[in-house]
Each structure stands twice: as C-alpha cells, then as structure tokens.
Short mmCIF file of C-alpha atoms in Angstrom, two decimals:
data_model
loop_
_atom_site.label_atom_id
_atom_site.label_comp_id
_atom_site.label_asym_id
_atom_site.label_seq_id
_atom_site.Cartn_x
_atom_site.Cartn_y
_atom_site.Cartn_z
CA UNK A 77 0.00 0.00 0.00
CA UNK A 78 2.53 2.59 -1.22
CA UNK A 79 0.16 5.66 -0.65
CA UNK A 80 0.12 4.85 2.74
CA UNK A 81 3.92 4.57 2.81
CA UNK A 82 4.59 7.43 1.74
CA UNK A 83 2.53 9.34 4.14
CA UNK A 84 6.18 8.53 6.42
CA UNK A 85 9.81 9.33 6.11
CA UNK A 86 11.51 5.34 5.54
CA UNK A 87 13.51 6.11 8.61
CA UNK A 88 9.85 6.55 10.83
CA UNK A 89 8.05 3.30 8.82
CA UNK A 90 10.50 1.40 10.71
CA UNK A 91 10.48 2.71 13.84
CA UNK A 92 7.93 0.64 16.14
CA UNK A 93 7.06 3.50 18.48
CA UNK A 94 6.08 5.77 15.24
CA UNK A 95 3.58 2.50 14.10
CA UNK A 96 2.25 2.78 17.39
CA UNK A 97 1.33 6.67 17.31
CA UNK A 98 0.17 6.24 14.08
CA UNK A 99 -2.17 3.22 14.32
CA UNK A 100 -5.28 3.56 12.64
CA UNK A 101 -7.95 3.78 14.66
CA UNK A 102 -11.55 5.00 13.22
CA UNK A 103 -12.96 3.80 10.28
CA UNK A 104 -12.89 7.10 8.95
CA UNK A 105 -9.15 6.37 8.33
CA UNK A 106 -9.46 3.31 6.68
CA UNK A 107 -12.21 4.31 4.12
CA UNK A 108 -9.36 7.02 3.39
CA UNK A 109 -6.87 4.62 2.99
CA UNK A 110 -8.80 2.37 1.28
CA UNK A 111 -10.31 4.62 -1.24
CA UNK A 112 -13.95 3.32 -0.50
CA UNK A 113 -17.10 4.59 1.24
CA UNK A 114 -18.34 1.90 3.27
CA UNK A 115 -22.07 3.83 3.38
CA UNK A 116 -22.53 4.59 -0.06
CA UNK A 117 -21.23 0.70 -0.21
CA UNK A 118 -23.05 -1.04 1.41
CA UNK A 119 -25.98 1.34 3.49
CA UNK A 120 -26.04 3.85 5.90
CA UNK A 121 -27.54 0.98 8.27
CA UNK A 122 -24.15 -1.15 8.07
CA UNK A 123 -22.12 2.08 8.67
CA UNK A 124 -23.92 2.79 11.71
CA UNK A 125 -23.33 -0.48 12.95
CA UNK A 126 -19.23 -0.30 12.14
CA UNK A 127 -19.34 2.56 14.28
CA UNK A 128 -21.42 0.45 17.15
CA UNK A 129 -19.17 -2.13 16.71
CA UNK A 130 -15.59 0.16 16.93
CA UNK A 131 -17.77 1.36 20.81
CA UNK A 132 -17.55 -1.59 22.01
CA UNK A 133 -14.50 -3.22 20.74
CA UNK A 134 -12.07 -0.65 20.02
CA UNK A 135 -10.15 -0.58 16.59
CA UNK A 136 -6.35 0.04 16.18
CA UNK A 137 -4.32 -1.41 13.41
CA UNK A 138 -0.39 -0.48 12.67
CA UNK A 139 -0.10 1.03 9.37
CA UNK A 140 2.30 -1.67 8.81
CA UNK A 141 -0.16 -4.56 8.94
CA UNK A 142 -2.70 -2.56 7.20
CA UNK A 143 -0.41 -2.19 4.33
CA UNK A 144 -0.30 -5.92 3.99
CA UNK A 145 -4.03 -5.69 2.60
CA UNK A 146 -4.88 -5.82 -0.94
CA UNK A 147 -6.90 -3.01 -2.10
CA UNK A 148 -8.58 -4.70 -4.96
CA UNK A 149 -10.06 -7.26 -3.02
CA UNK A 150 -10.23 -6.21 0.53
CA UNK A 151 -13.82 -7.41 1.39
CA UNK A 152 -11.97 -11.02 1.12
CA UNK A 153 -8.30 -10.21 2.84
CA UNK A 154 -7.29 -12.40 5.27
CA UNK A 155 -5.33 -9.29 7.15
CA UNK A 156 -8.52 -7.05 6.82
CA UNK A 157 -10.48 -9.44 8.25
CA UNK A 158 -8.23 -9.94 11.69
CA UNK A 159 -7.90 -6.37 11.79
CA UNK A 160 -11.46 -4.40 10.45
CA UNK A 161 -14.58 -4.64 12.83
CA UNK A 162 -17.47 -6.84 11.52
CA UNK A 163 -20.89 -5.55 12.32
CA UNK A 164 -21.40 -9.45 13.17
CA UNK A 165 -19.69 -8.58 16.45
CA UNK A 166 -22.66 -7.19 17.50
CA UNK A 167 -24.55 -10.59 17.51
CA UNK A 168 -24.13 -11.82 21.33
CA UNK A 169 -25.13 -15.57 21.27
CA UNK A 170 -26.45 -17.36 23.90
CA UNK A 171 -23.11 -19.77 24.21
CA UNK A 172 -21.06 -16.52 24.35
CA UNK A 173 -19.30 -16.22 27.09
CA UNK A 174 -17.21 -12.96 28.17
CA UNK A 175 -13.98 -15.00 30.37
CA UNK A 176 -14.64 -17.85 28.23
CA UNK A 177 -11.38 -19.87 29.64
CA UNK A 178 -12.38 -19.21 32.74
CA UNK A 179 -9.12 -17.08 33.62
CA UNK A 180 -10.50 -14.70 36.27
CA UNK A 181 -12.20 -17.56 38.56
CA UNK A 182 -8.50 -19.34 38.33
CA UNK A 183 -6.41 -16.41 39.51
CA UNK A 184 -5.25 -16.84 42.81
CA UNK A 185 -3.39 -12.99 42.69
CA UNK A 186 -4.31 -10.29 40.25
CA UNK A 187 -2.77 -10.90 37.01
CA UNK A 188 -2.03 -14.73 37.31
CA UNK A 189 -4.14 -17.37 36.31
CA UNK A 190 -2.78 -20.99 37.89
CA UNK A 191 -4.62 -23.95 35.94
CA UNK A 192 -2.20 -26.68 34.84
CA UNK A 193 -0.26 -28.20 38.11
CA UNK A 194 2.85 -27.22 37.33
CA UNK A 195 2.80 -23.75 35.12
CA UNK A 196 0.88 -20.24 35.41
CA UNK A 197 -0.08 -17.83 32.96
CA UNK A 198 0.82 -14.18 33.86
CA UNK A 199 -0.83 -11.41 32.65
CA UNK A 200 1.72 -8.44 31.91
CA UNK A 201 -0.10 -5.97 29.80
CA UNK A 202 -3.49 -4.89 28.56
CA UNK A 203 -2.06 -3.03 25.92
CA UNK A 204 -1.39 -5.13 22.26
CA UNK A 205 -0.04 -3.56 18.94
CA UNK A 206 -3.24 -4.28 17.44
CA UNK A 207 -6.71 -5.44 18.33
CA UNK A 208 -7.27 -8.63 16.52
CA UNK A 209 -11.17 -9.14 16.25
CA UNK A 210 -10.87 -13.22 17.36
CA UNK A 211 -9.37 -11.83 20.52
CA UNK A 212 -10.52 -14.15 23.41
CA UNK A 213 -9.52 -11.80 26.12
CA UNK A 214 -11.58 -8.69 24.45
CA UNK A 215 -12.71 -7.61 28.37
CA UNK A 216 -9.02 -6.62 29.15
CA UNK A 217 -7.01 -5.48 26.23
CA UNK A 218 -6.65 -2.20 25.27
CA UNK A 219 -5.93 -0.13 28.28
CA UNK A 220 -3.52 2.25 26.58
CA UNK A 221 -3.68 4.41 29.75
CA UNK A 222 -2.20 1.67 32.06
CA UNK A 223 1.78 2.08 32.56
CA UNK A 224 2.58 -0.96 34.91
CA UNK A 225 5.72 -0.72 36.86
CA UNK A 226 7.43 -3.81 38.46
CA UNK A 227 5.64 -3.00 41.15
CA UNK A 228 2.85 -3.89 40.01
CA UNK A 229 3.73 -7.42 39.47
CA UNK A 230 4.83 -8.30 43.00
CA UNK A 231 2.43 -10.39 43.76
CA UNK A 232 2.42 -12.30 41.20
CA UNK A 233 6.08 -12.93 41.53
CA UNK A 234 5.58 -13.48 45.12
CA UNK A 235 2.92 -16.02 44.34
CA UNK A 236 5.32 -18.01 42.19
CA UNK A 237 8.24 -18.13 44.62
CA UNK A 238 6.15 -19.64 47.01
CA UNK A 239 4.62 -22.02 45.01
CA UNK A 240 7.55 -24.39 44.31
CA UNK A 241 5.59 -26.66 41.78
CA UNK A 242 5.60 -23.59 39.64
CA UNK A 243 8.34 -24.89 36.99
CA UNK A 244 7.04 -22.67 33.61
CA UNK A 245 5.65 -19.17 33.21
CA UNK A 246 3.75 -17.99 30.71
CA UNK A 247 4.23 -13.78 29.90
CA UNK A 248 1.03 -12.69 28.17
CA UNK A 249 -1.18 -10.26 27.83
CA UNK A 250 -2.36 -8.00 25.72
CA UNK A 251 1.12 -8.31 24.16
CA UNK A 252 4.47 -8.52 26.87
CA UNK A 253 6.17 -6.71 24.07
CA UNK A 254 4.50 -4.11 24.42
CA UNK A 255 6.41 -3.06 27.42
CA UNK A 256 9.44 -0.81 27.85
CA UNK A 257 12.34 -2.71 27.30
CA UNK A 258 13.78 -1.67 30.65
CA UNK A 259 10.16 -3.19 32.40
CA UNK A 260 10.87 -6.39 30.26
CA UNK A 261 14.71 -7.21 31.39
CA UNK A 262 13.47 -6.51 34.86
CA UNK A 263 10.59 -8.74 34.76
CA UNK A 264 12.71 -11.73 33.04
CA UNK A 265 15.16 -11.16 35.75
CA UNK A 266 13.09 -11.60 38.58
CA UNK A 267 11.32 -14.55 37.43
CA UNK A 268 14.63 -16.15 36.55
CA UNK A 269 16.26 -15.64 39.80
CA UNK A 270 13.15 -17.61 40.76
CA UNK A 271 15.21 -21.37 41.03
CA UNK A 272 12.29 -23.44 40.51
CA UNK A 273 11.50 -21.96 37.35
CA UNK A 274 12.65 -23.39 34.76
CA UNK A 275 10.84 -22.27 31.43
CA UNK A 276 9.51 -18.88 30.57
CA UNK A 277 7.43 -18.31 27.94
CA UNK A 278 6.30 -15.36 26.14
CA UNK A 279 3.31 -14.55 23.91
CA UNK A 280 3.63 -12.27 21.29
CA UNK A 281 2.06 -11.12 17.82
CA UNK A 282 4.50 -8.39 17.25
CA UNK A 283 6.74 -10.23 14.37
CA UNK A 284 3.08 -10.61 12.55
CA UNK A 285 1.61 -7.33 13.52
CA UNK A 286 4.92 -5.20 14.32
CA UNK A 287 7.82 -6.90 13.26
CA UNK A 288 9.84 -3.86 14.35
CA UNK A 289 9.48 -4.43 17.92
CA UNK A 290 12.17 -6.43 17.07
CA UNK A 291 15.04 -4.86 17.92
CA UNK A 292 18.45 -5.46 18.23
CA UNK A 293 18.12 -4.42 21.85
CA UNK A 294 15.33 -6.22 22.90
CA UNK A 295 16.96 -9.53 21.02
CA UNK A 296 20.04 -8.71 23.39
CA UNK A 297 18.05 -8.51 26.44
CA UNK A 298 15.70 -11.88 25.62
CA UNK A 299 18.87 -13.85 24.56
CA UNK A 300 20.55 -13.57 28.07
CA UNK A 301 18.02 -16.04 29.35
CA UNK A 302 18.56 -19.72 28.07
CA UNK A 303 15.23 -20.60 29.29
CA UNK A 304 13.05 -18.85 27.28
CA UNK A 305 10.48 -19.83 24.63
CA UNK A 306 8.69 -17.31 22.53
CA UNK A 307 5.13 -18.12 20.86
CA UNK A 308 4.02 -16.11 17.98
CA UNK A 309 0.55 -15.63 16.34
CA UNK A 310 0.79 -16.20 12.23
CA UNK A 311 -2.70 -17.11 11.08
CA UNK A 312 -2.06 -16.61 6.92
CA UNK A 313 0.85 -17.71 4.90
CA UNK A 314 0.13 -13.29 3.95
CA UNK A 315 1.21 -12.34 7.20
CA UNK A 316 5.06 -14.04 6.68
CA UNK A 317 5.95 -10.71 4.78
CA UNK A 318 9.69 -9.96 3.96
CA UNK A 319 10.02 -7.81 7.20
CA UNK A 320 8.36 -10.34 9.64
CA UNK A 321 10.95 -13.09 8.61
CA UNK A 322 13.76 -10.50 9.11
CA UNK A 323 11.95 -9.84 12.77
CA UNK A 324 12.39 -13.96 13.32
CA UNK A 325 15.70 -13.91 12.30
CA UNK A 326 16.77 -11.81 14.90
CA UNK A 327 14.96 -13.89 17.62
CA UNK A 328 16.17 -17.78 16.01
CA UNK A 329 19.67 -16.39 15.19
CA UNK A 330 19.95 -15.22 19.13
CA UNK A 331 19.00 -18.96 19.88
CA UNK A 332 15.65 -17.99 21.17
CA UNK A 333 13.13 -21.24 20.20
CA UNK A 334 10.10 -20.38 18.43
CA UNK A 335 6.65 -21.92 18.46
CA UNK A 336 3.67 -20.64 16.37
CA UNK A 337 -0.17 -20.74 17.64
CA UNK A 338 -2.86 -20.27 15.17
CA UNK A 339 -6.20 -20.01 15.29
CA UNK A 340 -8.83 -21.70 12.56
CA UNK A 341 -10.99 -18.75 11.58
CA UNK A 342 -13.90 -18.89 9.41
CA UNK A 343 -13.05 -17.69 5.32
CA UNK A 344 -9.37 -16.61 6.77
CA UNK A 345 -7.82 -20.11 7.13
CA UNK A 346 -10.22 -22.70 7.13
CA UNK A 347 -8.57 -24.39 4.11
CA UNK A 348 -6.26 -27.42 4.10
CA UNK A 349 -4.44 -25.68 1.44
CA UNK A 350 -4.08 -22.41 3.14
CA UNK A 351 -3.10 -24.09 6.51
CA UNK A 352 -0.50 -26.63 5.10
CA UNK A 353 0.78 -23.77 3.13
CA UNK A 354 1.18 -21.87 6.58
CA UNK A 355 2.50 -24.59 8.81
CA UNK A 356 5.10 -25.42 5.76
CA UNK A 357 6.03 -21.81 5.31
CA UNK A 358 6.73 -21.22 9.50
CA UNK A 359 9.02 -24.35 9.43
CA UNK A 360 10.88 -23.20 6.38
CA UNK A 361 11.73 -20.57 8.42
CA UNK A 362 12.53 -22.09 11.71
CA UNK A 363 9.55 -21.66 13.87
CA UNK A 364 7.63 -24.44 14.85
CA UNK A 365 3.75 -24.62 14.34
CA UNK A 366 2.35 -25.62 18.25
CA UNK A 367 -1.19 -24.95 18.33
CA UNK A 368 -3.89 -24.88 15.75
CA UNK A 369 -7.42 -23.53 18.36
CA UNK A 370 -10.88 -24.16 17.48
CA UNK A 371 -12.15 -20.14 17.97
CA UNK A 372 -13.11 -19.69 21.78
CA UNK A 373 -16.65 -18.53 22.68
CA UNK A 374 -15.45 -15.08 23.24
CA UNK A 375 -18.46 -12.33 22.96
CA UNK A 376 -19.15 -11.82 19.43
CA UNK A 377 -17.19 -14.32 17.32
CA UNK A 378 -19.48 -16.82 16.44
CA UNK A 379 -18.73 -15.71 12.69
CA UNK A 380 -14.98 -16.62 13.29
CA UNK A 381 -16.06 -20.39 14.70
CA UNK A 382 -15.78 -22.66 12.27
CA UNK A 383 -17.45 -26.59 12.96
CA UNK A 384 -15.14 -29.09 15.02
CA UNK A 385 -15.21 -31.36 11.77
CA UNK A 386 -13.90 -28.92 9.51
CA UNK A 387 -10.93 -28.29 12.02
CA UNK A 388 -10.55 -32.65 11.73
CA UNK A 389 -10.95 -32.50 7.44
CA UNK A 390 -7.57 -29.90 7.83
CA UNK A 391 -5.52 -32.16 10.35
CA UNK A 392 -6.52 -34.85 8.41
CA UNK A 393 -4.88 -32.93 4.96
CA UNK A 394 -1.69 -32.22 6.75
CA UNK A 395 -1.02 -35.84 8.30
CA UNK A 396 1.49 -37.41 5.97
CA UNK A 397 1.20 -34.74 3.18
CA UNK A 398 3.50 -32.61 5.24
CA UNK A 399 6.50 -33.09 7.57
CA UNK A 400 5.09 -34.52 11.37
CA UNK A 401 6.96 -31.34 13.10
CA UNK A 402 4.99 -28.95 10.99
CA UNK A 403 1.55 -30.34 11.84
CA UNK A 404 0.14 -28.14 14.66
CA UNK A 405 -1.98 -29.91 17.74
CA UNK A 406 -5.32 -29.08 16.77
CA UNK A 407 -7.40 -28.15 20.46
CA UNK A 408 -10.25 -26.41 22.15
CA UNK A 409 -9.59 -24.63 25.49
CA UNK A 410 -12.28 -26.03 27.39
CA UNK A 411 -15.29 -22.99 28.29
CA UNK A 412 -15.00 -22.44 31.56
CA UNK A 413 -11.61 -23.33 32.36
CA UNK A 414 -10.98 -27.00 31.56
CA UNK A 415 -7.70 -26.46 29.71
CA UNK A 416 -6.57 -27.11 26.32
CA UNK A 417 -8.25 -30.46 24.90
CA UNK A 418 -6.72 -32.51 21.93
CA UNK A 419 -8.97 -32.85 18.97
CA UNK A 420 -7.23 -35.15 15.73
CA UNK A 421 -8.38 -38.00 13.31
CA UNK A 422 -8.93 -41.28 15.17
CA UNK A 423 -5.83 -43.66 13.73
CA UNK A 424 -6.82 -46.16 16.02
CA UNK A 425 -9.45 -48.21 15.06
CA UNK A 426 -9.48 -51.17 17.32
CA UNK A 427 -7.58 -53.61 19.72
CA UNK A 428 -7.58 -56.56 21.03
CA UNK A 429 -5.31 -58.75 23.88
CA UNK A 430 -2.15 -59.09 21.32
CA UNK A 431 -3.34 -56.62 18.82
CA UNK A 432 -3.68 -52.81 17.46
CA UNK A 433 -5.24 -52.20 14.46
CA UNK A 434 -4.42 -49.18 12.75
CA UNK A 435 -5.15 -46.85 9.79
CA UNK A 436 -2.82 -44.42 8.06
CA UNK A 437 -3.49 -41.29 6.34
CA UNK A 438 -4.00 -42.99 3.27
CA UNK A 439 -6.18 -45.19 4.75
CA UNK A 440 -4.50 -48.62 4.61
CA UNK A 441 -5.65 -50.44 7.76
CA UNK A 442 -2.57 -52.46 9.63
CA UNK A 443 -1.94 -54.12 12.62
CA UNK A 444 0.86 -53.95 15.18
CA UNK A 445 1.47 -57.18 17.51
CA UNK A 446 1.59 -56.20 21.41
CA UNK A 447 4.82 -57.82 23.01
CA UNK A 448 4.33 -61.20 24.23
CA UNK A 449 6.80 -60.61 27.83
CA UNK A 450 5.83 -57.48 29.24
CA UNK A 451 4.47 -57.80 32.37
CA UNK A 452 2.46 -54.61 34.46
CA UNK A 453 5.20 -52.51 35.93
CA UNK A 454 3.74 -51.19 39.39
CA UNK A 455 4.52 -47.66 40.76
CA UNK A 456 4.59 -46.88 44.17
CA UNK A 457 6.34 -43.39 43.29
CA UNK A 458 9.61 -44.96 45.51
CA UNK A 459 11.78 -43.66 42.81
CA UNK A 460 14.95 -44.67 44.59
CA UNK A 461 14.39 -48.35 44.72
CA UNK A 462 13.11 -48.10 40.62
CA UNK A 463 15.23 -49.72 38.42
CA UNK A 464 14.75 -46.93 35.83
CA UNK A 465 17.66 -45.12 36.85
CA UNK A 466 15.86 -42.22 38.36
CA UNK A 467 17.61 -42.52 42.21
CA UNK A 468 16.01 -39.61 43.26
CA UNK A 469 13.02 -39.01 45.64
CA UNK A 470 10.49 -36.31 44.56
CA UNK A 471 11.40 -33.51 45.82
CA UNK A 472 7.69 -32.94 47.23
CA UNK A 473 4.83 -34.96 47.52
CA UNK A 474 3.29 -36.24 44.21
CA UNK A 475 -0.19 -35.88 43.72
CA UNK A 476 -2.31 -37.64 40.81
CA UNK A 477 -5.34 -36.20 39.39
CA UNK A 478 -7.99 -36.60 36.63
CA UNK A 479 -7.70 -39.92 34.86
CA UNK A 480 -4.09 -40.14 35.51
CA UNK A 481 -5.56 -41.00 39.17
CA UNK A 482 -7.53 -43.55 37.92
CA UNK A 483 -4.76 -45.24 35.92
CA UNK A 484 -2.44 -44.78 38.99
CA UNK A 485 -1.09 -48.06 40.96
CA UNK A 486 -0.04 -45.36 44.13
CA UNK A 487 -3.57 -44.68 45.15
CA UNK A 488 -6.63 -46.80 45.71
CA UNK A 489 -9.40 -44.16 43.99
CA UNK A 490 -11.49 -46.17 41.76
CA UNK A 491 -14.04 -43.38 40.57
CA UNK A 492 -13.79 -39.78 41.09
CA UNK A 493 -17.33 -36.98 40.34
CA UNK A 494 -16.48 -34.13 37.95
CA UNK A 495 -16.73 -32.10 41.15
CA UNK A 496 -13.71 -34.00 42.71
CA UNK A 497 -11.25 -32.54 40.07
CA UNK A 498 -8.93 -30.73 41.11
CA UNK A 499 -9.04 -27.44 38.64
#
C-alpha cells in the first residue's frame, strides 16, 4: 500500500514507536486509505453499525499490517479481516461467554491465572499492537492508559516463589512486548532468579503485527536467558511478509526457540491448502507450528467459529502430506476453564489382547502385535528403589489427578465426580 507509505519518512516506517502513534484507529481512516465509502457501499444501516461495533471493541491497526491488505479485493483479505470490525460482532449468542477460559475464577493474585499443576499464565499488559477481532480476552485489552511498573507485578512474583511446583511461566497479555524494554529485562530477571523456574514463555504477535518491535536491543536482552520460549501468532501464509521473517531472524539467530499458535478462523484459514501452506512456510523458516485452536466462545465471534469437523478435514490434509513437526496440535480450550483439549483424526481403530489395528493417512488399515513378555510394571512413586535409573526421591509430595488417578497403581481411587477434580 505505497500511498500509505509514503505518508512517512523510511527512517519513521520502521520505527515501532512511530507505528504505534500512528495506528489507525476509526474507520474514517481506513475508508481514506482504502479509497472506499463503506455507506454509499453497502448502506447507511451497516455504517452505523461499524461505528457500534468500533464502541464496544475498540479498533487500532499499525499502518504496517494494514499495508499488507490488498486493495482490490479487501472485502476477502485475510489481514482485513483480523484487523477491520465486523458488524457481526454485535450478535451476542447465547453460548457466548465474556472469560470464556475461565481465567478470572482461576487467579489466585491479580494478574495470574494458575490452571495446569505445574505452570501459570501471567498477565503483563493490557495493551497489544493491534486489536485482533478473534481476541478471546476482548474484556481486558486495550488499556492504553495503564503504565505498569514492576511494582505492580509483586504479587504475582511473590505467588510463584512460594509455590515451588511452579516450573514454567507464561508472559502474556495483551502483548508482553509491548512493554518498555527496561520493564521487560526486569521482569525476566526476577522470574529467573526464581530457582524453581525453569521455562519462561512469552506470547507475542508483534513479528506478525509489528515486526519492528524487534530490535536489536530487545533480542540482546531476551537472549541472556537460556530458558526462554517465545510463541508467535501467524494465522495466513500473507502475514510471513519480507520484514516479519527478518523480525524472526533476529529472535532464532539469538537462539531464542520459536513456536507458532494459530487459530482456525472462518473464510481466513479454514482451508487445508491455506493451513499446510502456513504450517510449511513457518518451518521453512525455523519456527515451529504448536497450536492450531478451534475459535473460543469469546463475545461476538461466532462468525470466526468454524465446525469441530472442519478443524478434523484440515488435520486430516496435513497428516502425511506434510512433515510430522509442521503439523500443529489441533485443540479447544475447554469454556469455563478445563484447559486445552486434543482434537485429531482417530488412527486407532481397534484392539484386542495381542493386537492394534491401525489406519494411516491414506487409509491402509494395519496391525501392530503387542509384546508377548511385558508384564504390568507397578509404581509406588519410591523412585529410589526403581530400576529406571531415576535414584532420586520427589522432591515434594506427588499428587495424581484426573484420569491419571484412575490409571495410577499409588492410590486406591477407583471413581472420582467431575466435582472431585482438582481445577
């Protein structure tokens, strides 16, 4: 989009702060932009309702995603769509849901939400680089006016020092990256002076949205810490632009590992040959595709939801058509906070005493013969007596839940009430 391009000095398109103050943020600015008038288009009636929409769910896009957009057919872009306000966000359904995960009733402190056993997800920032429309968390983001200090995350670090079973943290938000870079090398540094942490993760969707975030400063502050992970947010083979690669670069090259979640959105992805052409272009540039989500019930996205069986037809097109480390685990984060639940192709068709029988993605049907010899192998979790060569004791005491209870040979629960797990 040169015109808007040339609206900047080169020197300020590349400066992230200068996308920032310059995001686009009415709809006024993108019918400039986009030479169109979205009244005389399509009715007063729907213009009204963009405006509705923008009240309730702010817009703000950085002129550098927005020029990813093709103006000849932007009704159907992939980027527009992420990024423009759809007067179908106005349709509230009755299996909408604002705190659809169930964050908020899982946060022991403010701005920590403690789910999985032995990991938390902390909430750094309300602020993001842009407002996607899918956005699950569309109750928090976009307090621009919110400048957290370290302060302000004190007792969240204090929660995860004294919670020893606390092994991986999660940075989210909004967007971490959004943060000074100063607030950032703080916040790592606490949390890795923290010695039962072992993995920190961030979440980001700068590289797609804001690839100059980038910097060579912030690279030189994330690579000092040889535990971290960083998760990015590519939904469209369109967003892996020239200028996000170089931003990825900088991140793999500093020996930072890189993991890709996507979500399946209704006429933006929902095509095995968009999708494998996504997962095959992250892993031809080193990031790894993690999570494919079925579209949360967030308030207002039922026109991003596609069906469960569509998300299967897609797995099933990338399974053996494409390399097994670029095939994404397809899942639904449970409503109401029952985690992240695996949905794929059943390969297993049936078994018996001495046999599996299996199908592959062709669909030739095999067997595989069970081993004649092995015999149960009990667990009383007295790891220094196991001949597995783990002489160590747990460092604290190990407790079972769910239907890893149930399978357990340490405890004597036989059946547990959905009541009885432990969230």
């Amino acid at each position: 989009m040169k015109a808007l391009k040339n609206q900047s000095s080169r020197e300020n398109w590349y400066d992230w702060k200068w996308q920032l103050k310059n995001a686009i943020t009415s709809i006024e600015e993108v019918e400039k932009l986009l030479k169109t008038d979205f009244s005389k288009e399509f009715g007063e009636d729907y213009r009204d309702k963009l405006e509705k929409t923008v009240d309730i769910f702010p817009l703000s896009i950085t002129p550098y995603y927005f020029s990813l957009i093709d103006q000849k057919d932007f009704i159907n872009d992939p980027v527009l769509r992420q990024a423009f306000p759809d007067v179908r966000e106005l349709d509230i359904c009755s299996s909408d849901i604002e705190d659809p995960l169930g964050e908020d009733k899982d946060s022991p402190v403010e701005g920590l939400t403690h789910r999985y056993p032995d990991r938390v997800l902390f909430h750094v920032s309300n602020r993001c680089a842009m407002y996607c429309r899918h956005c699950t968390r569309k109750r928090k983001v976009g307090d621009t006016d919110y400048c957290p200090s370290l302060k302000d995350y004190e007792s969240g670090i204090a929660y995860i020092e004294e919670h020893k079973e606390v092994r991986d943290v999660l940075l989210s938000g909004g967007d971490p990256f959004l943060l000074p870079d100063e607030l950032i090398e703080s916040l790592l540094e606490r949390l890795s002076s923290i010695k039962h942490v072992e993995v920190i993760r961030i979440g980001t969707r700068t590289p797609v949205v804001l690839p100059y975030r980038i910097t060579e400063t912030l690279v030189n502050i994330l690579k000092k810490h040889k535990n971290l992970w960083i998760n990015t947010h590519y939904n469209h083979p369109k967003e892996l632009t020239k200028d996000s690669i170089k931003a990825i670069d900088k991140l793999v090259e500093a020996g930072i590992p890189l993991g890709n979640q996507s979500v399946l959105l209704s006429d933006i992805n929902d095509c095995p040959q968009v999708m494998k052409a996504l997962v095959r272009k992250l892993v031809a540039n080193r990031i790894r595709p993690y999570y494919l989500y079925q579209c949360d019930l967030s308030e207002g996205l039922e026109h991003f939801r596609t069906s469960v069986g569509r998300g299967i037809e897609i797995m099933e097109s990338l399974r053996g058509h494409t390399s097994g480390f670029a095939i994404p685990t397809y899942v639904i984060d449970a409503p109401g906070g029952g985690g992240k639940i695996p949905i794929m192709p059943n390969y297993l068709i049936s078994w018996s005493t001495n046999k599996i029988i299996l199908r592959n993605y062709e669909g030739v049907i095999t067997t595989y013969t069970e081993p004649r010899d092995y015999g149960h192998r009990d667990c009383d979790l007295n790891c220094a007596d196991c001949n597995l060569h783990m002489k160590t004791s747990l460092d604290s005491p190990y407790e079972a839940t769910g239907i890893e209870q149930l399978l357990s040979d340490y405890t004597d629960v036989m059946t547990f009430m959905p009541e009885d797990v432990k969230a």
